[in-house]
PDB file of C-alpha atoms in Angstrom:
ATOM      1  CA  MET A   1      12.447 -15.059  -4.341  1.00 89.00           C
ATOM      2  CA  ASN A   2       9.508 -16.694  -4.572  1.00 97.00           C
ATOM      3  CA  LYS A   3       6.658 -14.708  -3.984  1.00 98.00           C
ATOM      4  CA  ILE A   4       3.767 -16.505  -1.329  1.00 98.00           C
ATOM      5  CA  SER A   5       0.398 -15.227  -0.719  1.00 99.00           C
ATOM      6  CA  VAL A   6      -2.003 -17.052   1.352  1.00 99.00           C
ATOM      7  CA  VAL A   7      -5.316 -15.855   1.584  1.00 98.00           C
ATOM      8  CA  GLY A   8      -7.556 -16.115   5.005  1.00 98.00           C
ATOM      9  CA  ALA A   9      -5.336 -14.950   7.752  1.00 98.00           C
ATOM     10  CA  GLY A  10      -7.192 -16.191  10.852  1.00 96.00           C
ATOM     11  CA  ASN A  11      -5.295 -19.178  12.683  1.00 96.00           C
ATOM     12  CA  VAL A  12      -4.568 -21.301   9.824  1.00 96.00           C
ATOM     13  CA  GLY A  13      -3.702 -19.130   7.539  1.00 98.00           C
ATOM     14  CA  ALA A  14      -1.580 -16.902   9.873  1.00 98.00           C
ATOM     15  CA  SER A  15       0.122 -19.904  11.255  1.00 98.00           C
ATOM     16  CA  THR A  16       0.934 -21.084   7.716  1.00 98.00           C
ATOM     17  CA  ALA A  17       2.578 -17.522   6.632  1.00 98.00           C
ATOM     18  CA  GLN A  18       4.772 -18.618   9.953  1.00 98.00           C
ATOM     19  CA  ARG A  19       5.595 -21.638   8.862  1.00 98.00           C
ATOM     20  CA  LEU A  20       6.740 -20.578   5.476  1.00 98.00           C
ATOM     21  CA  ALA A  21       8.573 -17.482   7.060  1.00 98.00           C
ATOM     22  CA  GLU A  22      10.930 -20.117   9.283  1.00 98.00           C
ATOM     23  CA  GLY A  23      10.850 -22.410   6.535  1.00 98.00           C
ATOM     24  CA  LYS A  24      13.024 -19.463   5.136  1.00 98.00           C
ATOM     25  CA  PHE A  25      10.209 -20.071   1.353  1.00 98.00           C
ATOM     26  CA  GLY A  26       9.872 -16.511   0.254  1.00 98.00           C
ATOM     27  CA  ASP A  27       8.110 -12.990   0.811  1.00 98.00           C
ATOM     28  CA  ILE A  28       5.088 -13.775   1.620  1.00 98.00           C
ATOM     29  CA  VAL A  29       1.617 -12.066   1.249  1.00 98.00           C
ATOM     30  CA  LEU A  30      -1.148 -12.633   4.274  1.00 98.00           C
ATOM     31  CA  LEU A  31      -4.889 -11.778   2.752  1.00 98.00           C
ATOM     32  CA  ASP A  32      -7.959 -10.525   4.313  1.00 98.00           C
ATOM     33  CA  VAL A  33     -10.599  -8.689   4.078  1.00 97.00           C
ATOM     34  CA  ILE A  34     -11.008  -7.483   7.682  1.00 97.00           C
ATOM     35  CA  PRO A  35      -9.034  -4.425   7.436  1.00 98.00           C
ATOM     36  CA  GLY A  36      -5.911  -4.704  10.341  1.00 98.00           C
ATOM     37  CA  LEU A  37      -6.338  -7.857  10.863  1.00 98.00           C
ATOM     38  CA  PRO A  38      -3.601  -9.184   8.114  1.00 98.00           C
ATOM     39  CA  GLN A  39      -1.566  -5.819   8.992  1.00 98.00           C
ATOM     40  CA  GLY A  40      -1.599  -6.260  12.647  1.00 98.00           C
ATOM     41  CA  LYS A  41       0.016 -10.819  12.138  1.00 98.00           C
ATOM     42  CA  ALA A  42       2.464  -9.242   9.562  1.00 98.00           C
ATOM     43  CA  LEU A  43       4.102  -6.874  12.033  1.00 98.00           C
ATOM     44  CA  ASP A  44       3.586  -9.490  14.345  1.00 98.00           C
ATOM     45  CA  LEU A  45       5.453 -12.322  11.993  1.00 98.00           C
ATOM     46  CA  MET A  46       8.104  -9.307  11.017  1.00 98.00           C
ATOM     47  CA  GLN A  47       8.978  -8.438  15.067  1.00 98.00           C
ATOM     48  CA  ALA A  48       9.773 -12.250  15.902  1.00 98.00           C
ATOM     49  CA  ALA A  49      12.540 -12.244  12.739  1.00 98.00           C
ATOM     50  CA  PRO A  50      15.215 -10.940  14.370  1.00 98.00           C
ATOM     51  CA  LEU A  51      14.881 -13.954  16.990  1.00 98.00           C
ATOM     52  CA  MET A  52      14.117 -16.707  14.427  1.00 98.00           C
ATOM     53  CA  GLY A  53      15.992 -15.566  11.187  1.00 97.00           C
ATOM     54  CA  TYR A  54      13.963 -15.942   8.317  1.00 97.00           C
ATOM     55  CA  ASP A  55      15.344 -12.529   5.858  1.00 96.00           C
ATOM     56  CA  VAL A  56      11.967 -12.943   3.971  1.00 98.00           C
ATOM     57  CA  ASN A  57       9.363  -9.864   3.395  1.00 98.00           C
ATOM     58  CA  ILE A  58       5.686  -9.809   5.533  1.00 98.00           C
ATOM     59  CA  LYS A  59       3.429  -7.581   4.360  1.00 98.00           C
ATOM     60  CA  GLY A  60      -0.010  -8.119   5.681  1.00 98.00           C
ATOM     61  CA  THR A  61      -3.095  -6.535   3.170  1.00 98.00           C
ATOM     62  CA  ASN A  62      -6.814  -5.901   2.706  1.00 98.00           C
ATOM     63  CA  ASP A  63      -5.860  -5.714  -1.621  1.00 98.00           C
ATOM     64  CA  TYR A  64      -5.895  -8.210  -3.521  1.00 98.00           C
ATOM     65  CA  ALA A  65      -3.312  -6.347  -5.930  1.00 98.00           C
ATOM     66  CA  ASP A  66      -1.225  -7.521  -3.792  1.00 98.00           C
ATOM     67  CA  ILE A  67      -1.088 -10.970  -4.385  1.00 98.00           C
ATOM     68  CA  GLU A  68       0.668  -9.619  -8.352  1.00 98.00           C
ATOM     69  CA  ASP A  69       3.147 -12.434  -9.779  1.00 97.00           C
ATOM     70  CA  SER A  70       2.325 -14.535  -6.908  1.00 98.00           C
ATOM     71  CA  ASP A  71       4.389 -17.754  -7.739  1.00 98.00           C
ATOM     72  CA  ILE A  72       2.389 -19.565  -5.383  1.00 98.00           C
ATOM     73  CA  VAL A  73      -1.011 -18.526  -4.055  1.00 98.00           C
ATOM     74  CA  ILE A  74      -2.631 -20.621  -1.144  1.00 98.00           C
ATOM     75  CA  ILE A  75      -6.410 -20.137   0.000  1.00 98.00           C
ATOM     76  CA  THR A  76      -7.503 -20.732   3.744  1.00 97.00           C
ATOM     77  CA  ALA A  77     -10.055 -18.273   3.459  1.00 97.00           C
ATOM     78  CA  GLY A  78     -13.767 -19.401   4.639  1.00 92.00           C
ATOM     79  CA  ILE A  79     -15.451 -19.877   7.507  1.00 84.00           C
ATOM     80  CA  ALA A  80     -13.894 -22.863  10.223  1.00 73.00           C
ATOM     81  CA  ARG A  81     -16.190 -25.289  11.237  1.00 65.00           C
ATOM     82  CA  LYS A  82     -18.354 -25.338  15.120  1.00 68.00           C
ATOM     83  CA  PRO A  83     -19.428 -27.768  17.412  1.00 68.00           C
ATOM     84  CA  GLY A  84     -21.890 -29.991  16.137  1.00 73.00           C
ATOM     85  CA  MET A  85     -20.971 -29.036  12.292  1.00 67.00           C
ATOM     86  CA  THR A  86     -20.022 -30.934  10.299  1.00 67.00           C
ATOM     87  CA  ARG A  87     -17.076 -30.338   6.370  1.00 58.00           C
ATOM     88  CA  ASP A  88     -20.599 -30.300   4.029  1.00 65.00           C
ATOM     89  CA  ASP A  89     -21.912 -27.636   6.378  1.00 72.00           C
ATOM     90  CA  LEU A  90     -19.664 -25.245   4.875  1.00 77.00           C
ATOM     91  CA  LEU A  91     -20.107 -25.778   1.376  1.00 89.00           C
ATOM     92  CA  ASN A  92     -22.639 -23.011   0.503  1.00 86.00           C
ATOM     93  CA  ILE A  93     -20.620 -20.588   2.623  1.00 89.00           C
ATOM     94  CA  ASN A  94     -17.158 -20.959   1.887  1.00 93.00           C
ATOM     95  CA  ALA A  95     -17.871 -21.599  -2.053  1.00 94.00           C
ATOM     96  CA  LYS A  96     -19.030 -17.893  -2.022  1.00 93.00           C
ATOM     97  CA  ILE A  97     -15.732 -16.991  -0.583  1.00 95.00           C
ATOM     98  CA  THR A  98     -13.864 -19.229  -3.485  1.00 97.00           C
ATOM     99  CA  ARG A  99     -15.684 -17.611  -6.545  1.00 96.00           C
ATOM    100  CA  ASP A 100     -14.341 -14.778  -5.185  1.00 97.00           C
ATOM    101  CA  VAL A 101     -10.836 -15.363  -4.376  1.00 98.00           C
ATOM    102  CA  CYS A 102     -10.420 -17.244  -7.425  1.00 98.00           C
ATOM    103  CA  GLY A 103     -11.314 -14.168  -9.599  1.00 98.00           C
ATOM    104  CA  ASN A 104      -8.814 -12.493  -8.331  1.00 98.00           C
ATOM    105  CA  ILE A 105      -5.522 -14.942  -8.757  1.00 98.00           C
ATOM    106  CA  ARG A 106      -7.598 -15.081 -12.538  1.00 98.00           C
ATOM    107  CA  GLN A 107      -6.955 -10.683 -12.321  1.00 98.00           C
ATOM    108  CA  TYR A 108      -3.306 -11.190 -10.277  1.00 98.00           C
ATOM    109  CA  ALA A 109      -1.696 -13.841 -10.231  1.00 98.00           C
ATOM    110  CA  PRO A 110      -2.443 -16.449 -12.947  1.00 98.00           C
ATOM    111  CA  LYS A 111       0.616 -17.852 -13.329  1.00 98.00           C
ATOM    112  CA  SER A 112       0.282 -19.030  -9.630  1.00 98.00           C
ATOM    113  CA  ILE A 113       0.348 -22.622  -8.479  1.00 98.00           C
ATOM    114  CA  VAL A 114      -3.006 -22.833  -6.685  1.00 98.00           C
ATOM    115  CA  LEU A 115      -3.482 -24.683  -2.599  1.00 98.00           C
ATOM    116  CA  THR A 116      -6.867 -24.999  -1.132  1.00 98.00           C
ATOM    117  CA  VAL A 117      -6.811 -25.381   2.686  1.00 97.00           C
ATOM    118  CA  THR A 118     -10.650 -23.905   2.514  1.00 94.00           C
ATOM    119  CA  ASN A 119     -13.288 -27.008   3.941  1.00 91.00           C
ATOM    120  CA  PRO A 120     -15.032 -28.785   2.471  1.00 92.00           C
ATOM    121  CA  LEU A 121     -11.857 -29.263   1.132  1.00 94.00           C
ATOM    122  CA  ASP A 122     -12.144 -31.682  -2.442  1.00 96.00           C
ATOM    123  CA  ILE A 123     -15.232 -29.780  -3.237  1.00 96.00           C
ATOM    124  CA  ILE A 124     -13.717 -26.563  -2.344  1.00 96.00           C
ATOM    125  CA  THR A 125     -10.779 -27.269  -4.919  1.00 98.00           C
ATOM    126  CA  TYR A 126     -12.779 -28.664  -7.499  1.00 98.00           C
ATOM    127  CA  ALA A 127     -14.288 -24.829  -7.619  1.00 97.00           C
ATOM    128  CA  VAL A 128     -11.157 -23.460  -8.065  1.00 98.00           C
ATOM    129  CA  HIS A 129      -9.898 -25.932 -10.625  1.00 98.00           C
ATOM    130  CA  LYS A 130     -13.058 -24.410 -12.355  1.00 98.00           C
ATOM    131  CA  TYR A 131     -13.267 -21.356 -11.535  1.00 97.00           C
ATOM    132  CA  THR A 132      -9.586 -20.053 -11.986  1.00 98.00           C
ATOM    133  CA  GLY A 133      -9.868 -21.940 -14.880  1.00 98.00           C
ATOM    134  CA  PHE A 134      -6.610 -23.441 -14.001  1.00 98.00           C
ATOM    135  CA  GLU A 135      -4.460 -26.464 -15.677  1.00 97.00           C
ATOM    136  CA  LYS A 136      -5.095 -29.469 -13.518  1.00 97.00           C
ATOM    137  CA  LYS A 137      -1.274 -30.050 -11.922  1.00 98.00           C
ATOM    138  CA  LYS A 138      -1.269 -26.037 -10.399  1.00 98.00           C
ATOM    139  CA  VAL A 139      -4.658 -26.870  -8.867  1.00 98.00           C
ATOM    140  CA  PHE A 140      -4.939 -29.125  -5.993  1.00 98.00           C
ATOM    141  CA  GLY A 141      -6.176 -29.685  -2.559  1.00 98.00           C
ATOM    142  CA  MET A 142      -4.291 -30.242   1.373  1.00 96.00           C
ATOM    143  CA  SER A 143      -6.024 -32.854   2.622  1.00 89.00           C
ATOM    144  CA  GLY A 144      -4.551 -36.553   3.029  1.00 94.00           C
ATOM    145  CA  LEU A 145      -1.194 -35.409   3.852  1.00 97.00           C
ATOM    146  CA  LEU A 146      -2.747 -33.927   7.385  1.00 97.00           C
ATOM    147  CA  ASP A 147      -4.761 -36.767   7.019  1.00 97.00           C
ATOM    148  CA  SER A 148      -1.750 -39.170   6.933  1.00 98.00           C
ATOM    149  CA  SER A 149      -0.012 -36.746   9.827  1.00 98.00           C
ATOM    150  CA  ARG A 150      -2.404 -37.960  12.530  1.00 98.00           C
ATOM    151  CA  PHE A 151      -2.754 -41.101  11.272  1.00 98.00           C
ATOM    152  CA  ALA A 152       1.389 -41.781  11.698  1.00 98.00           C
ATOM    153  CA  SER A 153       1.028 -39.619  15.289  1.00 98.00           C
ATOM    154  CA  PHE A 154      -1.631 -41.925  16.684  1.00 98.00           C
ATOM    155  CA  VAL A 155       0.591 -44.828  15.036  1.00 98.00           C
ATOM    156  CA  ALA A 156       3.519 -43.932  16.472  1.00 98.00           C
ATOM    157  CA  LYS A 157       2.091 -43.519  20.185  1.00 98.00           C
ATOM    158  CA  GLU A 158       0.373 -46.955  20.305  1.00 98.00           C
ATOM    159  CA  VAL A 159       3.310 -48.699  18.579  1.00 98.00           C
ATOM    160  CA  GLY A 160       5.325 -46.143  21.053  1.00 98.00           C
ATOM    161  CA  CYS A 161       8.150 -45.588  18.661  1.00 98.00           C
ATOM    162  CA  SER A 162       9.183 -41.746  16.710  1.00 98.00           C
ATOM    163  CA  VAL A 163       7.038 -40.231  14.926  1.00 98.00           C
ATOM    164  CA  LYS A 164       9.910 -39.824  12.571  1.00 98.00           C
ATOM    165  CA  ASP A 165      10.080 -43.695  11.740  1.00 98.00           C
ATOM    166  CA  VAL A 166       5.790 -43.944   9.875  1.00 98.00           C
ATOM    167  CA  ASP A 167       4.893 -43.301   7.242  1.00 98.00           C
ATOM    168  CA  ALA A 168       1.081 -43.595   6.800  1.00 98.00           C
ATOM    169  CA  MET A 169      -1.712 -43.018   3.649  1.00 97.00           C
ATOM    170  CA  VAL A 170      -4.573 -42.026   3.835  1.00 97.00           C
ATOM    171  CA  LEU A 171      -6.722 -41.396   0.635  1.00 97.00           C
ATOM    172  CA  GLY A 172     -10.705 -39.905  -0.268  1.00 96.00           C
ATOM    173  CA  GLY A 173     -12.375 -36.815   0.825  1.00 94.00           C
ATOM    174  CA  HIS A 174     -11.347 -34.329   3.697  1.00 93.00           C
ATOM    175  CA  GLY A 175     -13.594 -35.986   5.623  1.00 88.00           C
ATOM    176  CA  ASP A 176     -16.389 -38.397   7.413  1.00 89.00           C
ATOM    177  CA  ASN A 177     -15.864 -40.977   4.535  1.00 93.00           C
ATOM    178  CA  MET A 178     -11.687 -40.434   3.987  1.00 96.00           C
ATOM    179  CA  VAL A 179     -10.014 -44.598   3.637  1.00 97.00           C
ATOM    180  CA  PRO A 180      -7.024 -44.991   5.371  1.00 97.00           C
ATOM    181  CA  LEU A 181      -4.422 -47.791   3.748  1.00 97.00           C
ATOM    182  CA  PRO A 182      -3.143 -49.938   6.620  1.00 97.00           C
ATOM    183  CA  GLN A 183      -0.877 -51.586   3.901  1.00 97.00           C
ATOM    184  CA  TYR A 184       0.682 -48.841   2.962  1.00 97.00           C
ATOM    185  CA  THR A 185       1.444 -47.197   6.802  1.00 98.00           C
ATOM    186  CA  THR A 186       5.067 -48.850   7.861  1.00 98.00           C
ATOM    187  CA  VAL A 187       6.882 -47.931  10.625  1.00 98.00           C
ATOM    188  CA  SER A 188      10.572 -48.015   9.978  1.00 98.00           C
ATOM    189  CA  GLY A 189       9.230 -49.963   6.289  1.00 97.00           C
ATOM    190  CA  ILE A 190       7.359 -52.222   8.936  1.00 97.00           C
ATOM    191  CA  PRO A 191       3.512 -53.589   8.326  1.00 96.00           C
ATOM    192  CA  ILE A 192       2.033 -52.345  11.329  1.00 98.00           C
ATOM    193  CA  SER A 193       0.451 -55.183  11.124  1.00 97.00           C
ATOM    194  CA  GLU A 194       3.054 -56.772  12.623  1.00 98.00           C
ATOM    195  CA  PHE A 195       2.902 -54.053  15.794  1.00 98.00           C
ATOM    196  CA  LEU A 196      -1.162 -53.771  16.617  1.00 98.00           C
ATOM    197  CA  PRO A 197      -3.655 -56.126  16.000  1.00 98.00           C
ATOM    198  CA  GLN A 198      -6.590 -55.593  14.012  1.00 97.00           C
ATOM    199  CA  GLU A 199      -8.668 -53.398  16.601  1.00 98.00           C
ATOM    200  CA  THR A 200      -6.388 -51.528  16.935  1.00 98.00           C
ATOM    201  CA  ILE A 201      -5.800 -51.065  13.922  1.00 98.00           C
ATOM    202  CA  ASP A 202      -9.220 -49.778  13.666  1.00 97.00           C
ATOM    203  CA  ARG A 203      -9.047 -47.422  16.524  1.00 98.00           C
ATOM    204  CA  LEU A 204      -6.801 -45.532  14.996  1.00 98.00           C
ATOM    205  CA  ILE A 205      -8.476 -45.693  11.387  1.00 97.00           C
ATOM    206  CA  LYS A 206     -11.548 -45.058  13.753  1.00 97.00           C
ATOM    207  CA  ARG A 207      -9.816 -41.795  15.534  1.00 98.00           C
ATOM    208  CA  THR A 208      -7.793 -40.624  12.482  1.00 97.00           C
ATOM    209  CA  ILE A 209     -11.210 -40.003  10.843  1.00 96.00           C
ATOM    210  CA  ASN A 210     -12.792 -38.185  13.968  1.00 96.00           C
ATOM    211  CA  ALA A 211      -9.665 -36.261  14.118  1.00 96.00           C
ATOM    212  CA  GLY A 212     -10.662 -33.073  13.313  1.00 93.00           C
ATOM    213  CA  ALA A 213     -13.907 -33.083  14.701  1.00 91.00           C
ATOM    214  CA  GLU A 214     -12.128 -34.592  17.596  1.00 95.00           C
ATOM    215  CA  ILE A 215     -10.072 -30.666  17.938  1.00 95.00           C
ATOM    216  CA  VAL A 216     -13.273 -29.088  17.478  1.00 90.00           C
ATOM    217  CA  SER A 217     -14.983 -30.908  19.879  1.00 93.00           C
ATOM    218  CA  PHE A 218     -11.722 -29.428  22.418  1.00 95.00           C
ATOM    219  CA  LEU A 219     -11.933 -26.011  21.396  1.00 92.00           C
ATOM    220  CA  LYS A 220     -15.607 -25.293  21.325  1.00 87.00           C
ATOM    221  CA  GLU A 221     -14.877 -22.149  18.478  1.00 84.00           C
ATOM    222  CA  GLY A 222     -12.481 -22.879  15.571  1.00 83.00           C
ATOM    223  CA  SER A 223     -10.283 -26.203  14.189  1.00 89.00           C
ATOM    224  CA  ALA A 224      -7.822 -27.108  13.429  1.00 94.00           C
ATOM    225  CA  PHE A 225      -4.357 -24.904  12.404  1.00 96.00           C
ATOM    226  CA  TYR A 226      -1.333 -26.126  13.323  1.00 98.00           C
ATOM    227  CA  ALA A 227      -1.114 -29.638  11.646  1.00 98.00           C
ATOM    228  CA  PRO A 228      -2.872 -28.222   8.912  1.00 98.00           C
ATOM    229  CA  SER A 229      -0.409 -25.276   8.862  1.00 98.00           C
ATOM    230  CA  ALA A 230       2.471 -28.083   8.588  1.00 98.00           C
ATOM    231  CA  ALA A 231       1.159 -29.948   5.962  1.00 98.00           C
ATOM    232  CA  VAL A 232       1.308 -26.903   3.560  1.00 98.00           C
ATOM    233  CA  ALA A 233       4.421 -25.987   4.626  1.00 98.00           C
ATOM    234  CA  SER A 234       5.443 -29.160   3.785  1.00 98.00           C
ATOM    235  CA  MET A 235       3.580 -29.221   0.190  1.00 98.00           C
ATOM    236  CA  VAL A 236       5.634 -25.580  -0.403  1.00 98.00           C
ATOM    237  CA  ASP A 237       8.278 -27.293   0.432  1.00 98.00           C
ATOM    238  CA  ALA A 238       7.931 -30.366  -2.285  1.00 98.00           C
ATOM    239  CA  ILE A 239       7.139 -27.047  -4.512  1.00 98.00           C
ATOM    240  CA  ILE A 240       9.725 -24.864  -3.895  1.00 98.00           C
ATOM    241  CA  ASN A 241      12.537 -26.918  -4.399  1.00 97.00           C
ATOM    242  CA  ASP A 242      11.510 -29.146  -6.466  1.00 98.00           C
ATOM    243  CA  SER A 243      11.950 -32.327  -4.098  1.00 97.00           C
ATOM    244  CA  GLY A 244       9.454 -34.017  -6.214  1.00 97.00           C
ATOM    245  CA  ARG A 245       7.622 -35.577  -2.929  1.00 97.00           C
ATOM    246  CA  MET A 246       5.077 -38.262  -2.903  1.00 97.00           C
ATOM    247  CA  MET A 247       2.467 -37.200  -1.011  1.00 97.00           C
ATOM    248  CA  PRO A 248      -1.427 -37.560  -0.689  1.00 97.00           C
ATOM    249  CA  ALA A 249      -3.226 -34.865  -1.776  1.00 98.00           C
ATOM    250  CA  SER A 250      -6.656 -33.829  -3.321  1.00 98.00           C
ATOM    251  CA  VAL A 251      -6.117 -33.210  -7.021  1.00 98.00           C
ATOM    252  CA  TYR A 252      -8.493 -33.162 -11.062  1.00 98.00           C
ATOM    253  CA  LEU A 253      -9.119 -36.763 -11.810  1.00 98.00           C
ATOM    254  CA  GLU A 254      -9.008 -37.511 -15.410  1.00 98.00           C
ATOM    255  CA  GLY A 255     -10.125 -41.881 -14.871  1.00 98.00           C
ATOM    256  CA  GLU A 256      -7.634 -42.226 -12.445  1.00 98.00           C
ATOM    257  CA  TYR A 257      -9.115 -44.788  -9.858  1.00 98.00           C
ATOM    258  CA  GLY A 258     -11.692 -44.592 -11.630  1.00 97.00           C
ATOM    259  CA  PHE A 259     -13.266 -41.392 -11.804  1.00 98.00           C
ATOM    260  CA  ASN A 260     -13.803 -38.993 -13.729  1.00 98.00           C
ATOM    261  CA  ASP A 261     -14.853 -35.144 -13.221  1.00 98.00           C
ATOM    262  CA  VAL A 262     -14.437 -34.395  -9.826  1.00 98.00           C
ATOM    263  CA  CYS A 263     -11.249 -34.413  -6.882  1.00 98.00           C
ATOM    264  CA  LEU A 264     -10.240 -36.736  -4.825  1.00 98.00           C
ATOM    265  CA  GLY A 265      -6.950 -37.363  -2.186  1.00 97.00           C
ATOM    266  CA  VAL A 266      -5.134 -39.905  -4.167  1.00 98.00           C
ATOM    267  CA  PRO A 267      -0.990 -39.897  -4.120  1.00 98.00           C
ATOM    268  CA  ILE A 268       0.976 -37.893  -6.282  1.00 98.00           C
ATOM    269  CA  LYS A 269       4.430 -36.672  -6.979  1.00 98.00           C
ATOM    270  CA  LEU A 270       4.342 -32.740  -6.153  1.00 98.00           C
ATOM    271  CA  GLY A 271       7.422 -30.628  -7.904  1.00 98.00           C
ATOM    272  CA  LYS A 272       8.309 -27.094  -8.884  1.00 97.00           C
ATOM    273  CA  ILE A 273       4.912 -27.565 -11.541  1.00 98.00           C
ATOM    274  CA  GLY A 274       2.971 -28.476  -9.051  1.00 98.00           C
ATOM    275  CA  VAL A 275       1.452 -32.353  -9.497  1.00 98.00           C
ATOM    276  CA  GLU A 276       3.846 -33.899 -11.500  1.00 98.00           C
ATOM    277  CA  LYS A 277       2.664 -37.126 -11.966  1.00 98.00           C
ATOM    278  CA  ILE A 278      -0.714 -38.704 -10.187  1.00 98.00           C
ATOM    279  CA  ILE A 279       0.780 -42.620  -8.775  1.00 98.00           C
ATOM    280  CA  GLU A 280      -2.256 -45.030  -8.976  1.00 98.00           C
ATOM    281  CA  ILE A 281      -1.782 -47.807  -6.218  1.00 97.00           C
ATOM    282  CA  ASP A 282      -3.523 -51.729  -5.434  1.00 97.00           C
ATOM    283  CA  LEU A 283      -6.473 -51.225  -3.180  1.00 97.00           C
ATOM    284  CA  THR A 284      -7.990 -54.105  -1.463  1.00 97.00           C
ATOM    285  CA  PRO A 285     -11.149 -54.100  -2.903  1.00 97.00           C
ATOM    286  CA  GLU A 286     -13.019 -53.511   0.330  1.00 96.00           C
ATOM    287  CA  GLN A 287     -10.834 -50.014   0.397  1.00 97.00           C
ATOM    288  CA  LYS A 288     -12.248 -49.202  -3.474  1.00 97.00           C
ATOM    289  CA  ALA A 289     -15.731 -49.686  -1.820  1.00 97.00           C
ATOM    290  CA  SER A 290     -14.649 -47.395   0.020  1.00 97.00           C
ATOM    291  CA  LEU A 291     -12.948 -44.665  -1.964  1.00 97.00           C
ATOM    292  CA  SER A 292     -15.965 -45.715  -4.604  1.00 98.00           C
ATOM    293  CA  ILE A 293     -18.503 -43.753  -1.471  1.00 97.00           C
ATOM    294  CA  SER A 294     -15.733 -40.854  -1.038  1.00 97.00           C
ATOM    295  CA  GLU A 295     -15.914 -40.691  -4.259  1.00 97.00           C
ATOM    296  CA  GLY A 296     -19.572 -40.551  -3.958  1.00 97.00           C
ATOM    297  CA  ALA A 297     -20.168 -38.119  -0.831  1.00 94.00           C
ATOM    298  CA  VAL A 298     -17.489 -35.611  -3.081  1.00 96.00           C
ATOM    299  CA  ARG A 299     -19.349 -35.752  -6.223  1.00 97.00           C
ATOM    300  CA  SER A 300     -23.193 -35.054  -4.653  1.00 95.00           C
ATOM    301  CA  GLY A 301     -20.938 -31.874  -2.989  1.00 94.00           C
ATOM    302  CA  ILE A 302     -19.858 -31.553  -5.993  1.00 96.00           C
ATOM    303  CA  GLU A 303     -23.592 -30.710  -8.475  1.00 94.00           C
ATOM    304  CA  LYS A 304     -24.452 -28.182  -5.528  1.00 90.00           C
ATOM    305  CA  LEU A 305     -21.509 -25.856  -6.839  1.00 93.00           C
ATOM    306  CA  ASP A 306     -23.183 -23.018  -8.852  1.00 84.00           C
ATOM    307  CA  ILE A 307     -20.476 -23.860 -11.678  1.00 81.00           C
TER     308      ILE A 307
END
């Protein structure tokens, strides 16, 4: 049985644990520093098992020793955005939390694959890569898959088709400088330009970039968790089942797309070893320029880290 640990039992962490349990991916450890929080949520999830049909163990804990020998560790720990707060505003607080988490991962789960969810995601992914010292194929962030899902949902609604027929692609940093790619976004293989005028595509791109902030503005307290947890579950599925799925994720780059020593959202092939391959695709000059701007924004955050 695979062992998957989720660090952080807030909305994202708890909903991730739920999706992993319902996907029957393995036994789950839900960890948080708040006494009682992970224990209560784990107990609630276990009591749903007879109804939902998942026969996995879910343990809530405040003790990092319980993540020992995890195959996958998912980092959701950190504060969430509040209205008016950017992802970069979170950096100082969440980087300190991440350093502590990584020390415990090194101690108790040194052979694990680490999937990051904490914002600002690309910078935190870079921090995890450096703080753990793990090879780059074993550390990556959930970003582009979530952003692509958001783009796909907007396209499906606008076209009036099933979401199952839409494949979308979004690259770059998980923030205000992400780069949606309409030429690689299709409905049953047909480019969306065949269905939508350019002004509509531009509007959907803008909404995708602001999708997280839009949810924050409605919620007032907290941020998105249903779609992020779904993206995490999809990535875990690709790892556990060694499916070799192609998807965008934040990974450490060493020359790909012309960037070095930075984590950025690009297409990857994902399987049981983690990142099997980074895929380089053709971009328009405008998209290359946008990706460079996105990389610059991530790098400026990385430079603020205490590495």
